[in-house]
Short mmCIF file of C-alpha atoms and ligand atoms in Angstrom, two decimals:
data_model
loop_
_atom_site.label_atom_id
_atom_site.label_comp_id
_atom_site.label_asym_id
_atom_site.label_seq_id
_atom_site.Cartn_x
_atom_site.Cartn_y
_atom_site.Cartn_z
CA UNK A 31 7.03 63.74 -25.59
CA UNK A 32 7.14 65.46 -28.83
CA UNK A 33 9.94 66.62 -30.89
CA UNK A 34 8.09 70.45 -30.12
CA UNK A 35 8.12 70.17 -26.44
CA UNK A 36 11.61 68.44 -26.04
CA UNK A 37 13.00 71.50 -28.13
CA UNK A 38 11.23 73.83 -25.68
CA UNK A 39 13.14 71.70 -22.88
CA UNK A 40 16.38 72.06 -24.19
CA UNK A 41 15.47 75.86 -24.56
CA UNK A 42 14.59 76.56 -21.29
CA UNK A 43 17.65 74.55 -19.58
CA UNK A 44 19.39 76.47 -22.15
CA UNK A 45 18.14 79.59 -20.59
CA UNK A 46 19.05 78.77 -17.40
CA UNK A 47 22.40 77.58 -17.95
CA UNK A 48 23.16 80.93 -19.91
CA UNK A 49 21.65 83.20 -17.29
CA UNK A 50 23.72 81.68 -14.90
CA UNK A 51 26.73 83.03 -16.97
CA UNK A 52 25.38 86.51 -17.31
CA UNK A 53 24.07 85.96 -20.66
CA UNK A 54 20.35 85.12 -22.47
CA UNK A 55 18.81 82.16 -23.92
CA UNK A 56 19.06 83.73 -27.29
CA UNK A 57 23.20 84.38 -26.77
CA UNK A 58 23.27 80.56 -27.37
CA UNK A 59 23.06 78.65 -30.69
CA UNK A 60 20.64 75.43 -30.47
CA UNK A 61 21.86 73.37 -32.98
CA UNK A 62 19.59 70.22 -33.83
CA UNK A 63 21.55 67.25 -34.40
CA UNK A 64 19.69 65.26 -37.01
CA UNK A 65 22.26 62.03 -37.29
CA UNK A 66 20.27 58.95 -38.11
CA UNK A 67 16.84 60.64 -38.09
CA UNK A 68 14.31 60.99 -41.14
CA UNK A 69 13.31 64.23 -43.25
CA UNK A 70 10.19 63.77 -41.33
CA UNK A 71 11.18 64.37 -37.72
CA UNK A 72 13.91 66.85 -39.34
CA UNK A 73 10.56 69.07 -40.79
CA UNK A 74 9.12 69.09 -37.66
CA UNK A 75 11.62 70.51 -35.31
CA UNK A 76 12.03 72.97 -38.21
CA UNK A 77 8.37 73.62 -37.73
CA UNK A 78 8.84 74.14 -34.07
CA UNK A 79 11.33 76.94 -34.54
CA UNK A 80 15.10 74.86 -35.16
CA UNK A 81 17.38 77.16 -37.52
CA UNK A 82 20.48 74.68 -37.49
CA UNK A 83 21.06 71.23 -38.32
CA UNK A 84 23.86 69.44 -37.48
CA UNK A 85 24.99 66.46 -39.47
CA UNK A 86 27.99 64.18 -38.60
CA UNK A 87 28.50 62.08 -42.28
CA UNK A 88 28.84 63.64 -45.49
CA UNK A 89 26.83 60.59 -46.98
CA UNK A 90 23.70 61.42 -44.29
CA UNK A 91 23.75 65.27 -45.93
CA UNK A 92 23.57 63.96 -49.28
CA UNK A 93 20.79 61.84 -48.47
CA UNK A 94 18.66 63.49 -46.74
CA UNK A 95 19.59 67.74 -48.59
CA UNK A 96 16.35 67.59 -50.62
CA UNK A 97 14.16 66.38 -48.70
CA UNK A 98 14.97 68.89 -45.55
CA UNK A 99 13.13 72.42 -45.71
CA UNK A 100 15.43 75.32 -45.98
CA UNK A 101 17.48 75.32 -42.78
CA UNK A 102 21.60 75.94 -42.01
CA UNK A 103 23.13 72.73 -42.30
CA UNK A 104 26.56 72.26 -39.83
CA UNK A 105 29.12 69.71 -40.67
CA UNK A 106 29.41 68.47 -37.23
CA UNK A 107 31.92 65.03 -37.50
CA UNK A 108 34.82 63.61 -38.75
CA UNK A 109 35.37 64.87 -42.44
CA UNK A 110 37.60 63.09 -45.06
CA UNK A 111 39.25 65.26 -47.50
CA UNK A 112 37.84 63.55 -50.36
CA UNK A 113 34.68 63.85 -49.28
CA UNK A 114 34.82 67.81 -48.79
CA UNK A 115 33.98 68.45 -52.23
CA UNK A 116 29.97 66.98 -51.50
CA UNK A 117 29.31 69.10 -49.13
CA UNK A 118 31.01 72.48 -50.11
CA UNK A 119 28.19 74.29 -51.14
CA UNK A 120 25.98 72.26 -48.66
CA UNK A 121 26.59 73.60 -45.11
CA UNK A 122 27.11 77.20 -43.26
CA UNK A 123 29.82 75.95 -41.21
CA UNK A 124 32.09 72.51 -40.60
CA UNK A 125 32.75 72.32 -36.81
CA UNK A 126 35.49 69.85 -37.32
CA UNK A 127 38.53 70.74 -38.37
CA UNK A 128 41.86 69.65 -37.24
CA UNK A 129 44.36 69.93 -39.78
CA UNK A 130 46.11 72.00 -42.12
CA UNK A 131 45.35 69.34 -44.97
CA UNK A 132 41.93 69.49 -44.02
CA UNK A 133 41.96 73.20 -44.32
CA UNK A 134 43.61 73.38 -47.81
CA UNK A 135 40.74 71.33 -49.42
CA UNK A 136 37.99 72.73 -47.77
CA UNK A 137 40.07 76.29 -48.91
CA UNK A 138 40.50 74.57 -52.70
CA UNK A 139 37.02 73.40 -52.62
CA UNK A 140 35.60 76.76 -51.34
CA UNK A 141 37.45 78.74 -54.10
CA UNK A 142 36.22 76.50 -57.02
CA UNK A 143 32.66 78.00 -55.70
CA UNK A 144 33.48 81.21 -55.23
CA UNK A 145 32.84 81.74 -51.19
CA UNK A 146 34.14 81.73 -48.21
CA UNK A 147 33.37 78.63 -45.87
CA UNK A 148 33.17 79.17 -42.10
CA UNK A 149 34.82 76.43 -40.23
CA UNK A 150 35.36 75.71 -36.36
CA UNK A 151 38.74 74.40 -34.79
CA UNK A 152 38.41 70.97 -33.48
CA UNK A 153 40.36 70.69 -29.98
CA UNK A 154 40.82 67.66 -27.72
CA UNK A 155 41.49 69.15 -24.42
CA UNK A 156 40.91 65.87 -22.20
CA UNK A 157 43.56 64.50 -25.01
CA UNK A 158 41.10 61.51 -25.62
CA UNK A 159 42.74 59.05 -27.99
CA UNK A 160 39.39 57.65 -29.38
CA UNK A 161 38.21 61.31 -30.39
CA UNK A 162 39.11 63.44 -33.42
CA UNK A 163 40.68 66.96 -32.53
CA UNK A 164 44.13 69.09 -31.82
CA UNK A 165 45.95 69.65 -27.97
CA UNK A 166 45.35 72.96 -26.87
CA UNK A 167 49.16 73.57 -27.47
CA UNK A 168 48.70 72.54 -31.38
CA UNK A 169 45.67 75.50 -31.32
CA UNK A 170 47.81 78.30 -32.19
CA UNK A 171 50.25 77.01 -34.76
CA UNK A 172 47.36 75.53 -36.80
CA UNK A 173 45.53 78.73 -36.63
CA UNK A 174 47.94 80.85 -37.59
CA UNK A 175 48.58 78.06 -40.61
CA UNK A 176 45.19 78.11 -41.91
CA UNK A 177 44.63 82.20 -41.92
CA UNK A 178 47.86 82.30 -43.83
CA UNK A 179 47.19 79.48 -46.60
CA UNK A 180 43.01 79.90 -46.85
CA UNK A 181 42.42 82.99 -48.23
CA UNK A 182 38.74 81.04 -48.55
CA UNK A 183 38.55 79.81 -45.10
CA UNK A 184 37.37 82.02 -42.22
CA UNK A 185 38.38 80.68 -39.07
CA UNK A 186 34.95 81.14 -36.80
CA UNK A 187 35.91 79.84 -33.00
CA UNK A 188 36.54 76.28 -31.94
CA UNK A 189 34.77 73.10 -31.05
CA UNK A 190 35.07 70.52 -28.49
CA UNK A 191 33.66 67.02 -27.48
CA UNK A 192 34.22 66.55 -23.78
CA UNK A 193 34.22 62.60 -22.54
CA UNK A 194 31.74 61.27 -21.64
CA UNK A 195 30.92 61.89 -17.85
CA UNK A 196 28.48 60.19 -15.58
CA UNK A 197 28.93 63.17 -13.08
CA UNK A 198 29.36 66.01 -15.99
CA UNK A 199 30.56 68.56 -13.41
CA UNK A 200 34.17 66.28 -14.49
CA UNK A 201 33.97 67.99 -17.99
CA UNK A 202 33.98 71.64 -16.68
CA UNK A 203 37.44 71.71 -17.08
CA UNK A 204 37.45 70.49 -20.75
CA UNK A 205 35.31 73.28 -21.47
CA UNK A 206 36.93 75.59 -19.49
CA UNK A 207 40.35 75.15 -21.39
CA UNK A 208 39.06 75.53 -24.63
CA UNK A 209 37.04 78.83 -23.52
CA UNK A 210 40.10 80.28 -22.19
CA UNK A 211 41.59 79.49 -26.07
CA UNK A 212 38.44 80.91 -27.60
CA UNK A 213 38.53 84.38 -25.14
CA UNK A 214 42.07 85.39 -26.53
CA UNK A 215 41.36 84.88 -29.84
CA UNK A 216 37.40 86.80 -29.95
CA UNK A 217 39.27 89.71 -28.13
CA UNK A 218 42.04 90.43 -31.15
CA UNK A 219 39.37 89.47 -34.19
CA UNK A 220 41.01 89.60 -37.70
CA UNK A 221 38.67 88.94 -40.80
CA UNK A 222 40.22 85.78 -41.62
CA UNK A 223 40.15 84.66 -37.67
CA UNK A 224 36.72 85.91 -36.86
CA UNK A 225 35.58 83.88 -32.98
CA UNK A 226 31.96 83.84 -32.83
CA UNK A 227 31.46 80.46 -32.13
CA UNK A 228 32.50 78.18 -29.30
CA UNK A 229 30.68 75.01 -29.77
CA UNK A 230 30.76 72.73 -27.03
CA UNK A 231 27.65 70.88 -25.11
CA UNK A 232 25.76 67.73 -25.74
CA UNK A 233 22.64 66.19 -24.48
CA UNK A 234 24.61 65.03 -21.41
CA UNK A 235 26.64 68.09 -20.74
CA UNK A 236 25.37 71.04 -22.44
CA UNK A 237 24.32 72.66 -19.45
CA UNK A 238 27.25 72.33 -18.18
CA UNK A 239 29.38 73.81 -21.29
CA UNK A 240 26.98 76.88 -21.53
CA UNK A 241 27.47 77.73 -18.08
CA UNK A 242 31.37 77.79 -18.82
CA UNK A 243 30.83 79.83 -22.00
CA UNK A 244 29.73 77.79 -24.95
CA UNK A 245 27.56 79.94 -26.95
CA UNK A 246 26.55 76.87 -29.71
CA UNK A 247 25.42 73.53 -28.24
CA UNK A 248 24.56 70.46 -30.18
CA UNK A 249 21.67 68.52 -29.01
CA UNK A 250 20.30 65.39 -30.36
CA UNK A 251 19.05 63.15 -27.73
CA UNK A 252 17.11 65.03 -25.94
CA UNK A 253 15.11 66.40 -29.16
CA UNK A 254 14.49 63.09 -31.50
CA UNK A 255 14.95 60.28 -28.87
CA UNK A 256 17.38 58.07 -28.67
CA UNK A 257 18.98 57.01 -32.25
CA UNK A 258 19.15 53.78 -34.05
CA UNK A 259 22.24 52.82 -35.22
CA UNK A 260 21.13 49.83 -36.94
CA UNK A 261 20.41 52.07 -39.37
CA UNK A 262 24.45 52.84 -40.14
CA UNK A 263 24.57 49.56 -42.08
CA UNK A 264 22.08 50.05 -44.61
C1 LIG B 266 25.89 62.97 -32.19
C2 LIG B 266 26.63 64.21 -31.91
C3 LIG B 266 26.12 65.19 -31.04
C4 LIG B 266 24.78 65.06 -30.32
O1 LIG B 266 24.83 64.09 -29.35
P1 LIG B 266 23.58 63.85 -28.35
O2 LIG B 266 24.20 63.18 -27.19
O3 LIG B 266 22.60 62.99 -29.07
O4 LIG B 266 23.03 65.18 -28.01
C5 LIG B 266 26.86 66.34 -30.85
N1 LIG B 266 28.05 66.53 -31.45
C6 LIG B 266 28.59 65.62 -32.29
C7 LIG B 266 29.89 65.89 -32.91
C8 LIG B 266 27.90 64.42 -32.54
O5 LIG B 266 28.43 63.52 -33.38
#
């Protein structure tokens, strides 16, 4: 299969999945995840229509940034502090925030460059220790933090990585919790905390997450193949 048809695929389950919850295709964000693949295969789903990228290392942005066509890049993993200052003036949005810390550099960072970087609230609502990501009790407090102390932050929606399930009618609930977070906050929009965004879906589960209200998915998998991690050493 190529990279062309498997993003035509992912479309059309896409399609389904949002129809199912009253909405279009076009209501939900594909974003490409590009971890561990080359410019190459990168320029070709580009090609085929892809508008997002999402990246999950700083040091895989830096890489591969000029050799990409022009495309939004999305910060998609765990992000150091230090390392916030790379990728600044890099990427349209970083899905992965979970901490006020976090928040202030990305805020410092973002007013050294004069803008205003979007960023997604991480939440963990299976509460699973090996993942990044706040309770959905923490949601609020940090929130309300962040719009207060990052004049340069906007605050876009939230973002969640459900476990891993073999049956993925299991994660429904995940999702569920965090849309229920992400429906108070898009109905009382401030322009500091401005939900668009609800960013939850995989390969395994996306269809799944869009048909409880994720309107961004991140695919990888099922567009480039199945990645080679051998490749995180060099
Ligand atoms: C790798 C990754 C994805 C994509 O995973 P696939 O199973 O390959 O679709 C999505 N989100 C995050 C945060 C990732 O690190």
């Amino acid at each position: 299969m190529s990279i062309k048809s498997n993003i035509e695929y992912v479309n059309e389950l896409k399609g389904k999945a949002a129809e199912k919850s009253g909405r279009k295709a076009e209501d939900v964000l594909l974003v490409a995840v590009t971890k561990l693949h080359e410019p190459a295969e990168i320029n070709e789903a580009i090609d085929a229509g892809i508008t997002d990228i999402g990246e999950n290392k700083v040091q895989e942005i830096m890489n591969k940034y000029d050799a990409v066509k022009p495309v939004r890049w999305h910060l998609i993993g765990h992000l150091q502090t230090n390392k916030v200052k790379y990728i600044i003036d890099k990427v349209c949005m970083i899905h992965s925030v979970d901490s006020l810390k976090l928040a202030k550099e990305i805020n410092k960072r973002a007013e050294q460059h004069d803008l205003t970087m979007d960023i997604l609230i991480q939440v963990n609502s299976a509460l699973d220790e090996n993942k990044f990501g706040i309770t959905t009790e923490e949601t609020d407090a940090l929130i309300s933090q962040i719009a207060e102390e990052c004049p340069h932050v906007r605050i876009r929606g939230l973002m969640c990585i459900a476990p891993f399930e073999e049956n993925t009618e299991n994660a429904r609930p995940y999702f569920a919790a965090v849309k229920k977070i992400y429906d108070k906050y898009a109905a009382q929009r401030t322009e500091r905390v401005d939900f668009r965004y609800l960013s939850m879906g995989m390969t395994n589960d996306f269809e799944v997450a869009v048909e409880e209200g994720s309107n961004l998915i991140r695919v990888g998998t099922a567009i480039f193949g199945y990645r080679d991690y051998r490749k995180e050493e060099k």
